[in-house]
Amino acid sequence: MTSDLIALLRDDLFDAEYTADTVESLWGPDAAAALRRGQREPARRAVATSSAAAGTLATVFVLGLPVPVDRLAHALPALGTDGAVTLELVRVDGGLAVPLLDLRPHAFVDARGAGSWWIASDLGEVALRRAIPENHVLGVGGASLTLAGLMVGEKVDTVLDLGTGCGIQALHAARHAKRVVATDISERALELARFNAALNGVTTIEFRAGSLYEPVAGERFDRIVSNPPFVITPRGEGVPSYEYRDGGLVGDALVASVISQAAEHLQPGGVAQLLGNWEYRDGDDAFDRVGGWLDHTGLDAWIVEREVQDAALYAETWIRDGGILPRTDEFDALYAAWLDDFAERGVTSIGFGYVTLRRPRTGVPTLRRLERLNGGLGNNPAGLGAHVAATLAAHDAQLSLTDATLATTALVVAADVTEERHYWPGDEDPTVMDLRQGGGFGRTYPLGTALAAVVGACDGELELGAICSAVAQLLEVDEGELLAEVLPSVRELVTTGFLSL
Ligand SMILES: C[S@@+](CC[C@H](N)C(=O)[O-])C[C@H]1O[C@@H](n2cnc3c(N)ncnc32)[C@H](O)[C@@H]1O
């Protein structure tokens, strides 16, 4: 019965051309931008006179505004208002259809190409006109898009999506996995995720309730993805604990648990990808603590810190995210609770970043890379997933070569790499030279004279050793010393995608 109604809903959404492009064109980019800032009035005005079914659907399910029952019935001719009530999309109140859920089109591009889904989630703060409840099920947010974009998209048998929420990561994973297990501690999240899978015709996701890895005890996966509830929240009376972002543990312990238990659930060669926060305590480097979580896991690990916020800014950001307005007593009380909690552990700032873990096939980890890349990313139209996969593969490839073999290998500069030179005015020789990567993390790599000359000659034909020999002659330095000097940089440039083997 429900599945029949979902099929009718799908037909209606399809016939209404309820797509991200249609919705954006209905109210235009400025109203869309206002909506992202939490202001729906410009969008409401733009669609007020629209007779298009997509306009009605966007009014109800994106702006969260009631419409007359017959207007909704017109926009959902197959499902009808009764069907929408049965699916708990709306309730009827005095001739008005009042939204109960957010339901919006989501367009994406990933490793398998372009696609689009309709995603149901709980109504947000803009629609509710008040702070969101603690059991709120999040829609597709910035962090969801970040993790989806990071996902390594090679075909695999099994993926675990831990903390599935509305199911967005599981849906992405289902595009490259034969079977996906999606878990959540929230029954409501699982219900919505199930609904979204059915609405989008995805049948390969199995949904399970439970905390962390409990629902998959004893099971291993080719991939684990998780946008876990990593937000550091004070524990105590009066502090809301939002299921969607707060795992109920103290400080960054939840992220530590997801990381340290991943090894038990990965197949050999399996990769886990997650987002996380970590605390900087008493001026210590947070990477020392994160490194401690990795110890004894036996996993390869690559951690990229993207951002660091001071403790006060972090508290402000997340209190506001729950829909609590600044300059209110509630905000001030929570702010105090957050700062007290941080003070108790000596937390001065909080890092946010991407975590990639891999269970080595040999059983022996070879990768432990913890780095800070706080700048803008490169251009990655289908997300960073391909770059992540290429980085892991390039690390393995260069590591498998001895220095002698690497010297007999021809390397080629990647197509997205350019060289920047900066000169003091009037000087002939550059004072600064950098390689710049157009894709991936948009890295820059500093060049000395020898390395610049070597990289410049990497055309895929000449062996590295021969290039070094020619450069050494040119610079009148010892050939062996020059090779030894550039080899570590060459390995790093291969791993990070500036050079390919
Ligand atoms: C930040 S949301 C991520 C939702 C979705 N995967 C995404 O990427 O948008 C975190 C999810 O983890 C769930 N969660 C909270 N505590 C959990 C726990 N202990 N074990 C498993 N899931 C949990 C929440 O209910 C929520 O759905």
PDB file of N, CA and C and ligand atoms in Angstrom, residues 137-141 143-144 147 161-169 183-186 189 210-212 227-230 243-247 254, ligand 1:
ATOM      1  N   VAL A 137      15.673  15.088  11.641  1.00  0.00           N
ATOM      2  CA  VAL A 137      16.438  14.330  10.634  1.00  0.00           C
ATOM      3  C   VAL A 137      16.845  15.308   9.535  1.00  0.00           C
ATOM      4  N   LEU A 138      18.144  15.399   9.411  1.00  0.00           N
ATOM      5  CA  LEU A 138      18.750  16.387   8.532  1.00  0.00           C
ATOM      6  C   LEU A 138      18.546  16.045   7.057  1.00  0.00           C
ATOM      7  N   GLY A 139      18.413  17.069   6.238  1.00  0.00           N
ATOM      8  CA  GLY A 139      18.418  16.865   4.792  1.00  0.00           C
ATOM      9  C   GLY A 139      19.850  16.847   4.272  1.00  0.00           C
ATOM     10  N   VAL A 140      19.996  17.157   2.996  1.00  0.00           N
ATOM     11  CA  VAL A 140      21.334  17.133   2.397  1.00  0.00           C
ATOM     12  C   VAL A 140      22.002  18.477   2.693  1.00  0.00           C
ATOM     13  N   GLY A 141      22.954  18.477   3.600  1.00  0.00           N
ATOM     14  CA  GLY A 141      23.631  19.709   4.001  1.00  0.00           C
ATOM     15  C   GLY A 141      25.039  19.782   3.422  1.00  0.00           C
ATOM     16  N   ALA A 143      27.943  19.294   4.863  1.00  0.00           N
ATOM     17  CA  ALA A 143      28.810  18.167   5.221  1.00  0.00           C
ATOM     18  C   ALA A 143      28.425  16.923   4.410  1.00  0.00           C
ATOM     19  N   SER A 144      27.108  16.747   4.167  1.00  0.00           N
ATOM     20  CA  SER A 144      26.669  15.595   3.369  1.00  0.00           C
ATOM     21  C   SER A 144      27.294  15.666   1.979  1.00  0.00           C
ATOM     22  N   LEU A 147      31.095  14.822   2.052  1.00  0.00           N
ATOM     23  CA  LEU A 147      31.421  13.389   2.142  1.00  0.00           C
ATOM     24  C   LEU A 147      31.031  12.665   0.854  1.00  0.00           C
ATOM     25  N   ASP A 161      27.094   2.473   5.455  1.00  0.00           N
ATOM     26  CA  ASP A 161      26.895   3.907   5.720  1.00  0.00           C
ATOM     27  C   ASP A 161      26.469   4.034   7.177  1.00  0.00           C
ATOM     28  N   LEU A 162      27.398   4.478   8.016  1.00  0.00           N
ATOM     29  CA  LEU A 162      27.132   4.551   9.459  1.00  0.00           C
ATOM     30  C   LEU A 162      26.553   5.930   9.799  1.00  0.00           C
ATOM     31  N   GLY A 163      25.329   5.952  10.315  1.00  0.00           N
ATOM     32  CA  GLY A 163      24.660   7.230  10.602  1.00  0.00           C
ATOM     33  C   GLY A 163      24.062   7.788   9.325  1.00  0.00           C
ATOM     34  N   THR A 164      23.120   7.046   8.759  1.00  0.00           N
ATOM     35  CA  THR A 164      22.665   7.341   7.396  1.00  0.00           C
ATOM     36  C   THR A 164      21.777   8.576   7.304  1.00  0.00           C
ATOM     37  N   GLY A 165      21.097   8.946   8.387  1.00  0.00           N
ATOM     38  CA  GLY A 165      20.210  10.122   8.337  1.00  0.00           C
ATOM     39  C   GLY A 165      19.144   9.944   7.274  1.00  0.00           C
ATOM     40  N   CYS A 166      19.065  10.888   6.343  1.00  0.00           N
ATOM     41  CA  CYS A 166      18.066  10.785   5.270  1.00  0.00           C
ATOM     42  C   CYS A 166      18.494   9.785   4.202  1.00  0.00           C
ATOM     43  N   GLY A 167      19.687   9.208   4.338  1.00  0.00           N
ATOM     44  CA  GLY A 167      20.122   8.145   3.427  1.00  0.00           C
ATOM     45  C   GLY A 167      20.953   8.620   2.244  1.00  0.00           C
ATOM     46  N   ILE A 168      21.387   9.877   2.286  1.00  0.00           N
ATOM     47  CA  ILE A 168      22.047  10.426   1.101  1.00  0.00           C
ATOM     48  C   ILE A 168      23.346   9.683   0.746  1.00  0.00           C
ATOM     49  N   GLN A 169      24.149   9.334   1.776  1.00  0.00           N
ATOM     50  CA  GLN A 169      25.407   8.630   1.448  1.00  0.00           C
ATOM     51  C   GLN A 169      25.114   7.217   0.945  1.00  0.00           C
ATOM     52  N   THR A 183      22.957   2.329   8.576  1.00  0.00           N
ATOM     53  CA  THR A 183      22.560   2.222   9.983  1.00  0.00           C
ATOM     54  C   THR A 183      22.274   3.598  10.567  1.00  0.00           C
ATOM     55  N   ASP A 184      21.502   3.611  11.610  1.00  0.00           N
ATOM     56  CA  ASP A 184      21.301   4.857  12.357  1.00  0.00           C
ATOM     57  C   ASP A 184      20.739   4.512  13.728  1.00  0.00           C
ATOM     58  N   ILE A 185      21.022   5.394  14.671  1.00  0.00           N
ATOM     59  CA  ILE A 185      20.475   5.211  16.010  1.00  0.00           C
ATOM     60  C   ILE A 185      19.027   5.704  16.032  1.00  0.00           C
ATOM     61  N   SER A 186      18.659   6.510  15.050  1.00  0.00           N
ATOM     62  CA  SER A 186      17.328   7.124  15.011  1.00  0.00           C
ATOM     63  C   SER A 186      16.386   6.320  14.107  1.00  0.00           C
ATOM     64  N   ALA A 189      15.063   8.523  11.379  1.00  0.00           N
ATOM     65  CA  ALA A 189      15.987   8.695  10.251  1.00  0.00           C
ATOM     66  C   ALA A 189      15.884   7.488   9.325  1.00  0.00           C
ATOM     67  N   GLY A 210      20.650   0.944  15.307  1.00  0.00           N
ATOM     68  CA  GLY A 210      21.636   0.663  16.353  1.00  0.00           C
ATOM     69  C   GLY A 210      22.727   1.703  16.382  1.00  0.00           C
ATOM     70  N   SER A 211      23.503   1.658  17.464  1.00  0.00           N
ATOM     71  CA  SER A 211      24.554   2.659  17.672  1.00  0.00           C
ATOM     72  C   SER A 211      25.880   2.191  17.071  1.00  0.00           C
ATOM     73  N   LEU A 212      26.568   3.120  16.478  1.00  0.00           N
ATOM     74  CA  LEU A 212      27.903   2.897  15.908  1.00  0.00           C
ATOM     75  C   LEU A 212      27.951   1.580  15.125  1.00  0.00           C
ATOM     76  N   ASN A 227      29.252  10.192   7.893  1.00  0.00           N
ATOM     77  CA  ASN A 227      29.225  11.601   8.296  1.00  0.00           C
ATOM     78  C   ASN A 227      28.649  11.530   9.704  1.00  0.00           C
ATOM     79  N   PRO A 228      29.502  11.191  10.676  1.00  0.00           N
ATOM     80  CA  PRO A 228      28.969  10.845  11.998  1.00  0.00           C
ATOM     81  C   PRO A 228      28.522  12.094  12.760  1.00  0.00           C
ATOM     82  N   PRO A 229      27.779  11.907  13.838  1.00  0.00           N
ATOM     83  CA  PRO A 229      27.350  13.061  14.636  1.00  0.00           C
ATOM     84  C   PRO A 229      28.552  13.569  15.436  1.00  0.00           C
ATOM     85  N   PHE A 230      29.412  14.324  14.740  1.00  0.00           N
ATOM     86  CA  PHE A 230      30.726  14.636  15.319  1.00  0.00           C
ATOM     87  C   PHE A 230      30.777  15.932  16.117  1.00  0.00           C
ATOM     88  N   GLU A 243      20.108  14.535  17.735  1.00  0.00           N
ATOM     89  CA  GLU A 243      20.552  13.234  17.238  1.00  0.00           C
ATOM     90  C   GLU A 243      21.395  13.363  15.977  1.00  0.00           C
ATOM     91  N   TYR A 244      21.037  14.325  15.125  1.00  0.00           N
ATOM     92  CA  TYR A 244      21.678  14.394  13.815  1.00  0.00           C
ATOM     93  C   TYR A 244      23.136  14.805  13.872  1.00  0.00           C
ATOM     94  N   ARG A 245      23.561  15.380  15.018  1.00  0.00           N
ATOM     95  CA  ARG A 245      24.940  15.881  15.038  1.00  0.00           C
ATOM     96  C   ARG A 245      25.697  15.569  16.317  1.00  0.00           C
ATOM     97  N   ASP A 246      25.014  14.952  17.283  1.00  0.00           N
ATOM     98  CA  ASP A 246      25.618  14.779  18.597  1.00  0.00           C
ATOM     99  C   ASP A 246      25.532  13.316  19.001  1.00  0.00           C
ATOM    100  N   GLY A 247      26.659  12.670  19.084  1.00  0.00           N
ATOM    101  CA  GLY A 247      26.680  11.236  19.365  1.00  0.00           C
ATOM    102  C   GLY A 247      26.551  10.900  20.835  1.00  0.00           C
ATOM    103  N   LEU A 254      33.328  10.416  20.097  1.00  0.00           N
ATOM    104  CA  LEU A 254      32.566   9.644  19.111  1.00  0.00           C
ATOM    105  C   LEU A 254      33.394   9.427  17.835  1.00  0.00           C
TER     106      LEU A 254
HETATM  107  C1  LIG B   1      25.438  14.356  10.592  1.00  0.00           C
HETATM  108  S1  LIG B   1      24.125  13.197  10.396  1.00  0.00           S
HETATM  109  C2  LIG B   1      24.581  12.501   8.828  1.00  0.00           C
HETATM  110  C3  LIG B   1      23.417  12.109   7.990  1.00  0.00           C
HETATM  111  C4  LIG B   1      23.759  11.677   6.587  1.00  0.00           C
HETATM  112  N1  LIG B   1      24.583  10.466   6.586  1.00  0.00           N
HETATM  113  C5  LIG B   1      24.448  12.770   5.800  1.00  0.00           C
HETATM  114  O1  LIG B   1      25.591  12.584   5.393  1.00  0.00           O
HETATM  115  O2  LIG B   1      23.852  13.817   5.618  1.00  0.00           O
HETATM  116  C6  LIG B   1      24.577  11.941  11.574  1.00  0.00           C
HETATM  117  C7  LIG B   1      23.617  10.793  11.684  1.00  0.00           C
HETATM  118  O3  LIG B   1      24.128   9.884  12.658  1.00  0.00           O
HETATM  119  C8  LIG B   1      23.059   9.408  13.455  1.00  0.00           C
HETATM  120  N2  LIG B   1      23.594   8.983  14.765  1.00  0.00           N
HETATM  121  C9  LIG B   1      23.679   9.684  15.910  1.00  0.00           C
HETATM  122  N3  LIG B   1      24.271   8.955  16.864  1.00  0.00           N
HETATM  123  C10 LIG B   1      24.553   7.758  16.314  1.00  0.00           C
HETATM  124  C11 LIG B   1      25.146   6.575  16.804  1.00  0.00           C
HETATM  125  N4  LIG B   1      25.593   6.482  18.053  1.00  0.00           N
HETATM  126  N5  LIG B   1      25.257   5.534  15.960  1.00  0.00           N
HETATM  127  C12 LIG B   1      24.824   5.611  14.676  1.00  0.00           C
HETATM  128  N6  LIG B   1      24.266   6.718  14.159  1.00  0.00           N
HETATM  129  C13 LIG B   1      24.123   7.774  14.972  1.00  0.00           C
HETATM  130  C14 LIG B   1      22.095  10.561  13.543  1.00  0.00           C
HETATM  131  O4  LIG B   1      20.800  10.106  13.854  1.00  0.00           O
HETATM  132  C15 LIG B   1      22.225  11.166  12.139  1.00  0.00           C
HETATM  133  O5  LIG B   1      21.280  10.613  11.274  1.00  0.00           O
END
